[in-house]
Amino acid sequence: MNANENWVRRERSFRGISERLAINYLENLGAEQVDDDHVEADDWMVTLSSQTVGIGPSVSLTQVDLIFEGDPDALDSLIERFAQKAMRAGG
């Protein structure tokens, strides 16, 4: 898929999920995995990376960084729906 010149780019990070799970969520939202770290849909695509981040002296979590690119009208809704799936609450 070729990016349209009207597309925008938005970067978001989510902690406590894996790249594999993030890709699964994106597939459930209409994407198809095209590479280990890349998914595409008709009017958007996402590139993923991950890292381990410390959140205190002895606790670390996986942080998945996502670069969303696509039609501006599609991205706001997509990012909101993805965030709802990826939300992690303490208990």
Short mmCIF file of C-alpha atoms in Angstrom, two decimals:
data_model
loop_
_atom_site.label_atom_id
_atom_site.label_comp_id
_atom_site.label_asym_id
_atom_site.label_seq_id
_atom_site.Cartn_x
_atom_site.Cartn_y
_atom_site.Cartn_z
CA MET A 1 0.00 0.00 0.00
CA ASN A 2 1.28 3.47 -0.83
CA ALA A 3 0.77 6.24 1.68
CA ASN A 4 -1.43 9.03 0.43
CA GLU A 5 0.11 12.52 0.57
CA ASN A 6 -2.86 13.63 2.72
CA TRP A 7 -2.10 11.05 5.39
CA VAL A 8 -0.99 12.11 8.85
CA ARG A 9 1.32 10.45 11.35
CA ARG A 10 0.58 9.93 15.05
CA GLU A 11 2.80 8.21 17.58
CA ARG A 12 1.49 6.52 20.73
CA SER A 13 3.00 4.27 23.41
CA PHE A 14 1.22 1.62 25.47
CA ARG A 15 2.66 -0.19 28.47
CA GLY A 16 1.87 -3.66 29.68
CA ILE A 17 1.07 -5.28 26.32
CA SER A 18 3.28 -7.17 23.90
CA GLU A 19 3.83 -6.46 20.21
CA ARG A 20 2.08 -9.74 19.43
CA LEU A 21 -1.02 -8.66 21.38
CA ALA A 22 -0.96 -5.18 19.82
CA ILE A 23 -0.86 -6.76 16.35
CA ASN A 24 -3.77 -9.00 17.30
CA TYR A 25 -5.80 -5.96 18.41
CA LEU A 26 -4.96 -4.14 15.17
CA GLU A 27 -5.99 -7.19 13.12
CA ASN A 28 -9.31 -7.20 15.01
CA LEU A 29 -9.69 -3.55 13.95
CA GLY A 30 -9.30 -4.44 10.27
CA ALA A 31 -5.56 -4.63 9.58
CA GLU A 32 -3.50 -7.38 8.03
CA GLN A 33 0.01 -8.16 9.25
CA VAL A 34 2.47 -7.67 6.38
CA ASP A 35 5.74 -7.93 8.31
CA ASP A 36 6.93 -8.73 11.84
CA ASP A 37 6.42 -5.13 12.90
CA HIS A 38 3.98 -3.72 10.36
CA VAL A 39 0.22 -3.96 9.72
CA GLU A 40 -1.88 -2.33 7.01
CA ALA A 41 -5.54 -1.61 6.32
CA ASP A 42 -7.24 0.26 3.47
CA ASP A 43 -6.78 3.76 4.86
CA TRP A 44 -4.14 3.35 7.59
CA MET A 45 -1.03 1.45 8.60
CA VAL A 46 0.92 0.95 11.81
CA THR A 47 4.59 0.25 12.51
CA LEU A 48 5.40 -1.24 15.92
CA SER A 49 8.45 -1.49 18.14
CA SER A 50 8.91 -2.39 21.79
CA GLN A 51 11.23 -1.77 24.67
CA THR A 52 11.47 -2.52 28.37
CA VAL A 53 10.96 0.51 30.60
CA GLY A 54 11.51 0.88 34.32
CA ILE A 55 8.69 2.25 36.42
CA GLY A 56 10.43 2.33 39.75
CA PRO A 57 13.50 0.92 41.39
CA SER A 58 12.61 -2.72 40.76
CA VAL A 59 9.68 -2.94 38.33
CA SER A 60 9.83 -2.94 34.54
CA LEU A 61 7.21 -3.28 31.86
CA THR A 62 7.12 -3.79 28.13
CA GLN A 63 6.23 -0.62 26.26
CA VAL A 64 4.94 -0.94 22.71
CA ASP A 65 5.48 2.13 20.55
CA LEU A 66 3.14 2.50 17.58
CA ILE A 67 3.42 4.83 14.62
CA PHE A 68 -0.03 5.24 13.11
CA GLU A 69 -0.18 6.65 9.58
CA GLY A 70 -3.31 7.19 7.59
CA ASP A 71 -6.30 9.21 6.66
CA PRO A 72 -6.87 11.76 9.45
CA ASP A 73 -10.58 10.92 9.59
CA ALA A 74 -9.81 7.25 10.20
CA LEU A 75 -6.96 7.64 12.69
CA ASP A 76 -8.80 9.37 15.54
CA SER A 77 -11.37 6.60 15.76
CA LEU A 78 -8.76 3.86 15.24
CA ILE A 79 -6.46 5.14 17.98
CA GLU A 80 -9.36 5.50 20.41
CA ARG A 81 -10.61 1.96 19.72
CA PHE A 82 -7.08 0.56 20.00
CA ALA A 83 -6.51 2.40 23.29
CA GLN A 84 -9.69 0.89 24.74
CA LYS A 85 -8.46 -2.60 23.89
CA ALA A 86 -4.94 -1.93 25.18
CA MET A 87 -5.94 -0.26 28.46
CA ARG A 88 -4.54 -1.98 31.50
CA ALA A 89 -5.87 -1.18 34.95
CA GLY A 90 -4.28 -2.12 38.21
CA GLY A 91 -6.16 -4.26 40.62
#
